[in-house]
Tab-separated table of C-alpha atoms in Angstrom:
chain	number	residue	atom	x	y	z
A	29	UNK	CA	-10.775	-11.969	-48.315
A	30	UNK	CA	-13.516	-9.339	-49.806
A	31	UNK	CA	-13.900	-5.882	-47.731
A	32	UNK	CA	-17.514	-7.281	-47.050
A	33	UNK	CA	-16.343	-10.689	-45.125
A	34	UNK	CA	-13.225	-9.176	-43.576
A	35	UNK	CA	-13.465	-8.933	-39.520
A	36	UNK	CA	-10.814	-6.781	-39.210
A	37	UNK	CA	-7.014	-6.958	-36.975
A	38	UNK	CA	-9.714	-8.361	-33.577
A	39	UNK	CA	-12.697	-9.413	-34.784
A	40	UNK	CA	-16.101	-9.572	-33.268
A	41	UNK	CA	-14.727	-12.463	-30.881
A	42	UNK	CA	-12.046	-10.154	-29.528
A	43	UNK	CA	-12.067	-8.525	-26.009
A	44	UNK	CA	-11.080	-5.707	-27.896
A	45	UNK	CA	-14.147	-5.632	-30.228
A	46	UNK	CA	-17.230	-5.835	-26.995
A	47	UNK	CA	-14.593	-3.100	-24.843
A	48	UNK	CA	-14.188	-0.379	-27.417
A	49	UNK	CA	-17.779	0.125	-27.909
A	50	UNK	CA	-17.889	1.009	-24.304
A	51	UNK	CA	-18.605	4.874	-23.759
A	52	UNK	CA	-16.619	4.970	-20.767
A	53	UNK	CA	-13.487	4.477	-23.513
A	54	UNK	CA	-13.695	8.878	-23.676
A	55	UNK	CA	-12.997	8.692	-19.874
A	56	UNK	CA	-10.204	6.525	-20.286
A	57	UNK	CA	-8.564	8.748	-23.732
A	58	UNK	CA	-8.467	11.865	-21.183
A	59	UNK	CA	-6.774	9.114	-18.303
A	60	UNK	CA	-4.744	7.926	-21.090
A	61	UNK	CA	-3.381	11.530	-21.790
A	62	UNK	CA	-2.712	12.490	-18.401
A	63	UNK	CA	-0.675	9.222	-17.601
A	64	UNK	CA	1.518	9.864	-20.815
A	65	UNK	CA	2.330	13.402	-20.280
A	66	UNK	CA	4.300	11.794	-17.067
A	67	UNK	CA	7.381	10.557	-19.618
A	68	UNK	CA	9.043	14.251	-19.753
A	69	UNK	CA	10.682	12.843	-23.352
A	70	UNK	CA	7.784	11.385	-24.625
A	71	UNK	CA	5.770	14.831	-24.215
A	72	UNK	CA	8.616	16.950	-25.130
A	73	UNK	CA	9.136	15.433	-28.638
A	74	UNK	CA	5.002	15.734	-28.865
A	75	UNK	CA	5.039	19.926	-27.522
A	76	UNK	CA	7.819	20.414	-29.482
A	77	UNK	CA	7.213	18.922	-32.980
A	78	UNK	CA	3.620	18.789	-33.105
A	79	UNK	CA	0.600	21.429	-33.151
A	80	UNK	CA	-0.552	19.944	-30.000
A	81	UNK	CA	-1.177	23.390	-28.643
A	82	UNK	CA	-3.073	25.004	-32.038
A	83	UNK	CA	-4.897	22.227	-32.858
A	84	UNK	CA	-5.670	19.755	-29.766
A	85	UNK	CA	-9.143	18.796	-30.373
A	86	UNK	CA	-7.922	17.730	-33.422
A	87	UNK	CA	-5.268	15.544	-32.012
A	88	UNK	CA	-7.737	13.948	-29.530
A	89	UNK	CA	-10.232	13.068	-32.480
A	90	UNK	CA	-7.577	11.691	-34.839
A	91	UNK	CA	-6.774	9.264	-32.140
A	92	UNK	CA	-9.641	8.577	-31.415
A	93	UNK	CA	-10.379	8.005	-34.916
A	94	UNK	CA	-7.389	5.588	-35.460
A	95	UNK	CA	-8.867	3.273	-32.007
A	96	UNK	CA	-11.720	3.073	-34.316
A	97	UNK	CA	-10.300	2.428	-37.356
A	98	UNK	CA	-7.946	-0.100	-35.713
A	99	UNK	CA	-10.719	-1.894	-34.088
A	100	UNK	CA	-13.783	-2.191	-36.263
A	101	UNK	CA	-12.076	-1.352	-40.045
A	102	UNK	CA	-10.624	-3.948	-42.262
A	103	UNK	CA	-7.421	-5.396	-41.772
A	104	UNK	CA	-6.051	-3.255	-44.742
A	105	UNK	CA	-7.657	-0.047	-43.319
A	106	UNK	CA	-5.887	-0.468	-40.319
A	107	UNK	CA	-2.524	-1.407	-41.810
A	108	UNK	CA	-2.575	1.990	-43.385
A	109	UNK	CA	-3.659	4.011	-40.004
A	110	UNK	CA	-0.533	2.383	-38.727
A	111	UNK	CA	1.409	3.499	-41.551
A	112	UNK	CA	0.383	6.870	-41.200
A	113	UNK	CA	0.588	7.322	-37.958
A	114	UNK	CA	4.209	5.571	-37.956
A	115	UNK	CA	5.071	8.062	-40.422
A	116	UNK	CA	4.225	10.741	-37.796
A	117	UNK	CA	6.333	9.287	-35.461
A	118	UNK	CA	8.976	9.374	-37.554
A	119	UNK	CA	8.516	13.216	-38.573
A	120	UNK	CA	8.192	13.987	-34.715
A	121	UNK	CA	11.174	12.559	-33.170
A	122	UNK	CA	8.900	10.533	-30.975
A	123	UNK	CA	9.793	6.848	-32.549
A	124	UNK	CA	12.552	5.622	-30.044
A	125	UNK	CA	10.989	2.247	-28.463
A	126	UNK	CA	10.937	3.003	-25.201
A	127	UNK	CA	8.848	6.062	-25.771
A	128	UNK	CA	6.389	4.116	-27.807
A	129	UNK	CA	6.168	1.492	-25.778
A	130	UNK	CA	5.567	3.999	-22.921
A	131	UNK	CA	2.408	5.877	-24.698
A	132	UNK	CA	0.987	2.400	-25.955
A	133	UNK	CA	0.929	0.866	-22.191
A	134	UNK	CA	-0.351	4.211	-20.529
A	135	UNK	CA	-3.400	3.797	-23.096
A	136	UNK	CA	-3.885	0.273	-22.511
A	137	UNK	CA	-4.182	0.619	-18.977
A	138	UNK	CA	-6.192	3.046	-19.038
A	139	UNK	CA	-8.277	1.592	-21.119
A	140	UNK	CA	-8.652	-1.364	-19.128
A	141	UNK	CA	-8.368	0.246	-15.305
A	142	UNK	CA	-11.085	2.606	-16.444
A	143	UNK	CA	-13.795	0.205	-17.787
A	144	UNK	CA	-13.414	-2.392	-15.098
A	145	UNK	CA	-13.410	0.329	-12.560
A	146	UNK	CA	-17.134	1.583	-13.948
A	147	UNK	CA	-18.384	-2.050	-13.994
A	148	UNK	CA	-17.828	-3.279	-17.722
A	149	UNK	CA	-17.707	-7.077	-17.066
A	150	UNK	CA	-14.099	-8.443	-17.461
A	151	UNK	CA	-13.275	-11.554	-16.000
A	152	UNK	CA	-9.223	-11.663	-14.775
A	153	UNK	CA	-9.015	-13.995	-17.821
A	154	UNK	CA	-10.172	-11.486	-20.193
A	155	UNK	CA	-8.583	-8.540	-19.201
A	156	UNK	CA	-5.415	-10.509	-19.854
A	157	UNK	CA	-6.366	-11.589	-22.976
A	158	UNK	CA	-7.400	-7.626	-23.594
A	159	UNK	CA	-3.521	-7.144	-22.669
A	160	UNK	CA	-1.979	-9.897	-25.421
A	161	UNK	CA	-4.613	-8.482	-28.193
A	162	UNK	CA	-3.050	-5.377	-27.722
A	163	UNK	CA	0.379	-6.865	-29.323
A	164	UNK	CA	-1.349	-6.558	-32.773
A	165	UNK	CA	-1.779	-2.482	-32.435
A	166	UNK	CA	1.568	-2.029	-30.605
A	167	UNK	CA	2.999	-3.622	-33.864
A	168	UNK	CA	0.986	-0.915	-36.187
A	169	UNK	CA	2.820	2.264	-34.586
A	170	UNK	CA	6.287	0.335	-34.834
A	171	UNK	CA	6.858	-1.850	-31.855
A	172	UNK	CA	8.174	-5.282	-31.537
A	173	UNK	CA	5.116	-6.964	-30.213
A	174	UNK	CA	7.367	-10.005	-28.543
A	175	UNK	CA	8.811	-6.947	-26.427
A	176	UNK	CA	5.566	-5.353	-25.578
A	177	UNK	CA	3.447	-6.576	-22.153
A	178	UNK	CA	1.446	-9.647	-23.048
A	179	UNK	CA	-0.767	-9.834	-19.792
A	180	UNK	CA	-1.648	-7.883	-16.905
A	181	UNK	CA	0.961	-8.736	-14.563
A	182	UNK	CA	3.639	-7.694	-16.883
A	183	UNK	CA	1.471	-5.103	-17.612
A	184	UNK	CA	1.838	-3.619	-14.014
A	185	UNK	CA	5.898	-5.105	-13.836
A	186	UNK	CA	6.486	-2.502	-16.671
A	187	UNK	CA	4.455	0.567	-14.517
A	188	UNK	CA	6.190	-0.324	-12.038
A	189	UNK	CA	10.257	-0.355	-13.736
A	190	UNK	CA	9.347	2.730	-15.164
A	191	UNK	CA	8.477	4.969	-12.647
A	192	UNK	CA	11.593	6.281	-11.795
A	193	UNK	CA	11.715	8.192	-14.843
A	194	UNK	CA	8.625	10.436	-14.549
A	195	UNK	CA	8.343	13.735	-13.861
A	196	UNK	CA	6.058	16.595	-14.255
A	197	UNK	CA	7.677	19.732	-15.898
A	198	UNK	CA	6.351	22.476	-18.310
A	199	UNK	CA	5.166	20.157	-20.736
A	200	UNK	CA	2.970	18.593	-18.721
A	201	UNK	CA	1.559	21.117	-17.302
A	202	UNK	CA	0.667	22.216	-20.421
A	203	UNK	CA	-1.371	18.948	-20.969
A	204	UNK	CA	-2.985	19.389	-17.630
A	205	UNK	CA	-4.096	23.099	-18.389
A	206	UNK	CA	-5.401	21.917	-21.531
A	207	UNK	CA	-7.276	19.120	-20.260
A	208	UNK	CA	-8.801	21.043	-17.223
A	209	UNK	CA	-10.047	24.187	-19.268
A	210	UNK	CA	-9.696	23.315	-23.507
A	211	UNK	CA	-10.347	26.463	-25.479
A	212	UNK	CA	-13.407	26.356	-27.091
A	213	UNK	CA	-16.032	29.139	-29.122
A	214	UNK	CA	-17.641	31.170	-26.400
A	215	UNK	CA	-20.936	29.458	-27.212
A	216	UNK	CA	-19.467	26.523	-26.232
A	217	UNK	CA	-18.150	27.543	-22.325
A	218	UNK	CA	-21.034	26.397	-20.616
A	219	UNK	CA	-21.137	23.038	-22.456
A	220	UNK	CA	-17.499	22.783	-21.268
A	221	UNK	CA	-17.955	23.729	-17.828
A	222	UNK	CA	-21.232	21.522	-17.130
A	223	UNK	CA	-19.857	18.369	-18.847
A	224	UNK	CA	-15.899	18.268	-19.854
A	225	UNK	CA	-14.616	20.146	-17.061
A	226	UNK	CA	-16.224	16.733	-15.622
A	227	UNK	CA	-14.929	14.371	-17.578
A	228	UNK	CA	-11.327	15.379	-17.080
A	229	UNK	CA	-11.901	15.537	-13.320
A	230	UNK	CA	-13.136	11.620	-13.607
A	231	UNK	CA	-10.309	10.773	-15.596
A	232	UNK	CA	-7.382	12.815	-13.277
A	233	UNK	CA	-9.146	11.474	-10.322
A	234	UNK	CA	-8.777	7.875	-11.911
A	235	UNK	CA	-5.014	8.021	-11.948
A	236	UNK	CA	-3.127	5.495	-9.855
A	237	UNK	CA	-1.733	7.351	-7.000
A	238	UNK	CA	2.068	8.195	-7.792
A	239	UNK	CA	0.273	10.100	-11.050
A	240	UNK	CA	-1.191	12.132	-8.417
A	241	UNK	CA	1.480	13.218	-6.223
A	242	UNK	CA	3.654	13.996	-9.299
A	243	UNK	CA	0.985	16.110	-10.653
A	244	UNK	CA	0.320	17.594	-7.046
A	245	UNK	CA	-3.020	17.716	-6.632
A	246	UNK	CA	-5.024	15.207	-4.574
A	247	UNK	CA	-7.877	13.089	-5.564
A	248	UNK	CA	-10.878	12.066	-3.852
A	249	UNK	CA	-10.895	8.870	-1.906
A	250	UNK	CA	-10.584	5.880	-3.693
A	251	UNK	CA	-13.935	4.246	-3.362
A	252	UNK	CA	-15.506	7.489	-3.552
A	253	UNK	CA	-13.681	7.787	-7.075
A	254	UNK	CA	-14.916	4.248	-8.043
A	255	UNK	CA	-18.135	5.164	-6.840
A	256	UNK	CA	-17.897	8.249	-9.204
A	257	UNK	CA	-16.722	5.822	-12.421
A	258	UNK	CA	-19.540	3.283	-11.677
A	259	UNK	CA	-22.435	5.487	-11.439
A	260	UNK	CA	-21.043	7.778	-14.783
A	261	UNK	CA	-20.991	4.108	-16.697
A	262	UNK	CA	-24.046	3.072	-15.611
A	263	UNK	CA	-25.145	6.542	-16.998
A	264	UNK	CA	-23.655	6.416	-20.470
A	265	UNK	CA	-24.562	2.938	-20.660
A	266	UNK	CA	-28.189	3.646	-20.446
A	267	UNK	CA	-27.641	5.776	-23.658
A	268	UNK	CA	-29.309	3.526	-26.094
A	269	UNK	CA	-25.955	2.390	-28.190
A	270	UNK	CA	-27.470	2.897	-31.557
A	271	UNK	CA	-27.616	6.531	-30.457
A	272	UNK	CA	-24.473	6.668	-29.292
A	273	UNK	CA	-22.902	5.051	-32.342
A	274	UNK	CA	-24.490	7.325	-34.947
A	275	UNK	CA	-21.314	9.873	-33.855
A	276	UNK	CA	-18.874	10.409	-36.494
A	277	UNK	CA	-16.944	8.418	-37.988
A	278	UNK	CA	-19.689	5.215	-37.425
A	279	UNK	CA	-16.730	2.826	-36.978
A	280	UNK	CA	-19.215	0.216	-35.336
A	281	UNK	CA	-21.882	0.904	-37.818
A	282	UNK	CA	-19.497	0.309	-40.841
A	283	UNK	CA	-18.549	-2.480	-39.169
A	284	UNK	CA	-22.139	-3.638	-38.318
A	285	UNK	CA	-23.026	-3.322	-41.888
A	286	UNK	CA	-19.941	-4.952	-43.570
A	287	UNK	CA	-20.531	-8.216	-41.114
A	288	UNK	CA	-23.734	-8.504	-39.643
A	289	UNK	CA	-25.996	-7.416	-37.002
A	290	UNK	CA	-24.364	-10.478	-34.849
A	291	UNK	CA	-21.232	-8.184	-35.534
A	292	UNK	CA	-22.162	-5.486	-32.592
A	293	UNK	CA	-20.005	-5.141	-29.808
A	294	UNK	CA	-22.024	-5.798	-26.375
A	295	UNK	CA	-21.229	-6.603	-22.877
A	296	UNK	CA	-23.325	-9.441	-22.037
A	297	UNK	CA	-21.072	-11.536	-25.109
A	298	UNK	CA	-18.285	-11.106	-22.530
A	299	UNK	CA	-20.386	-12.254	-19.372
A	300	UNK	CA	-21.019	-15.557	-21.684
A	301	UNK	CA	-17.431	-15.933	-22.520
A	302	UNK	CA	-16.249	-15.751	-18.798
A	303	UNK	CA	-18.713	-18.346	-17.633
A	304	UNK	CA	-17.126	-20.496	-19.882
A	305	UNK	CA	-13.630	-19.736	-19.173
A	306	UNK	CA	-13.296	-18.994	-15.877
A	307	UNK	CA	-16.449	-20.801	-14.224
A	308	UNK	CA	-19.095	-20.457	-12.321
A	309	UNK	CA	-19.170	-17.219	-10.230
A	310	UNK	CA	-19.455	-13.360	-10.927
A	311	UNK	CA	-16.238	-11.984	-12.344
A	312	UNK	CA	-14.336	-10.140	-10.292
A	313	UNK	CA	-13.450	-6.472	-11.740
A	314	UNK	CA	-9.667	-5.978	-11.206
A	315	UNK	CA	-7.487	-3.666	-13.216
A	316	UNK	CA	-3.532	-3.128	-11.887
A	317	UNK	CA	-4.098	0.549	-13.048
A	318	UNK	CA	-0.539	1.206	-13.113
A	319	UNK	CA	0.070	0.398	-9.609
A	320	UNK	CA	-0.855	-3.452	-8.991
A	321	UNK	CA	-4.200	-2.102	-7.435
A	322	UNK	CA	-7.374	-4.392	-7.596
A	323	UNK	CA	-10.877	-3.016	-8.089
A	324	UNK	CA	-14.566	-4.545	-7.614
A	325	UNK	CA	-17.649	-2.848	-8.599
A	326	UNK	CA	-19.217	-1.438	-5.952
A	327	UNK	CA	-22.249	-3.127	-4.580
């Protein structure tokens, strides 16, 4: 198959391709990084090996960078993000299953509990679905995908066996001091204070509640917090997407001009799919968010 024909590891019929075009994915990165600083081996191997602390901007646009690649490049451009990023693994110390296994569910979920919280339309049947595509990329960083969660409900049995072993200690905190107040150039302060020092509040506040007691700091109510994630989606999502998408690195713009404008990733494809699927009815937005919780939009 040519580079120009080549729909990538999901393709444009994936849950996976319509979802990680959402802007409320940046909301769920920070979630994603707060859950995984929880597994005190997983984030000692990261503090300890990597230059998480000189150079963790970087770290957060690399992965972000690699979602993109994994989702909207070609299949071979994503085989070699996983080989890299395997490779880091392996220079790290962090490439024990159980640790990967741990970081690639915490992002998943979040991922999921953070987009059907804000009201991207995901039937029950499709956020499973979102949960079994998800075998592909757990296979790229060096998993077993026949051992990795294949649905929601073993999505939530693994949260759920795995609990006892979290913890917050130094490392963690370090994550959570970064993630509350990043360093930035002075000119940049106010930019952080108006709109990150938000973001990272959404995405703490989105935690399931264990995350929250182990941290030790409380979150708002939770309808007030779903309140919160609906109204910021809604926001970002009136963002014309073109806009949006003109960002760096233009991972659905590559991908929009190696397949076709029918290529680009939109919600209402999903609302179609789920009245075929699952019948007639609105979907109901439901996410186990690490602790078999179930959400509806509000209103």
């Amino acid at each position: 198959m040519s580079d120009a024909a080549d729909p990538g590891l999901f393709g444009p019929d994936s849950v996976t391709w319509q979802m990680h075009g959402d802007p409320m994915m940046w909301v769920a990165g920070v979630r994603a990084l707060y859950l995984q600083a929880l597994h005190p081996r997983a984030v000692r191997g990261v503090m300890a090996n990597s230059d998480f602390r000189r150079d963790a901007w970087g770290r957060l646009i690399r992965t972000a960078d690699f979602v993109g690649t994994i989702t909207y490049g070609t299949v071979a451009a994503a085989e070699k993000a996983g080989a890299r990023v395997r490779k880091i693994h392996r220079m790290l110390g962090v490439d024990e299953p159980d640790l990967l296994l741990w970081v690639h569910c915490a992002e998943i979920d979040s991922y999921l509990h953070v987009g059907r919280r804000s009201g991207f339309p995901l039937s029950d049947a499709q956020a499973d679905r979102y949960v079994g595509e998800h075998r592909v990329s757990a296979r790229l960083v060096g998993l077993d995908p026949a051992g990795v969660p294949a649905s929601t409900a073993e999505l939530a049995a693994y949260f759920e066996a795995v609990r006892p072993q979290l913890a917050v200690g130094a490392d963690a905190r370090t994550v959570d001091g970064f993630l509350r107040r990043p360093p930035v150039h002075t000119l940049l302060v106010p930019a952080r204070e108006l709109l990150w020092r938000r973001v990272a509040a959404l995405a703490y506040d989105a935690l399931p509640p264990y995350a929250h007691a182990l941290y030790g700091r409380p979150a708002p109510a939770p309808d007030r917090v779903t309140r919160r994630l609906a109204t910021t989606g809604t926001t970002l999502r009136a963002i014309p997407s073109r806009l949006r998408w003109q960002l760096p690195p233009g991972h659905i713009l590559k991908a929009m001009a190696r397949l076709g404008p029918d290529a680009r990733p939109a919600p209402y494809k999903l609302r179609r799919q789920a009245s075929i699927l699952d019948g007639p009815g609105r979907a109901q937005q439901r996410s186990d968010g690490g602790d078999s919780t179930r959400w509806r939009t509000p209103g």
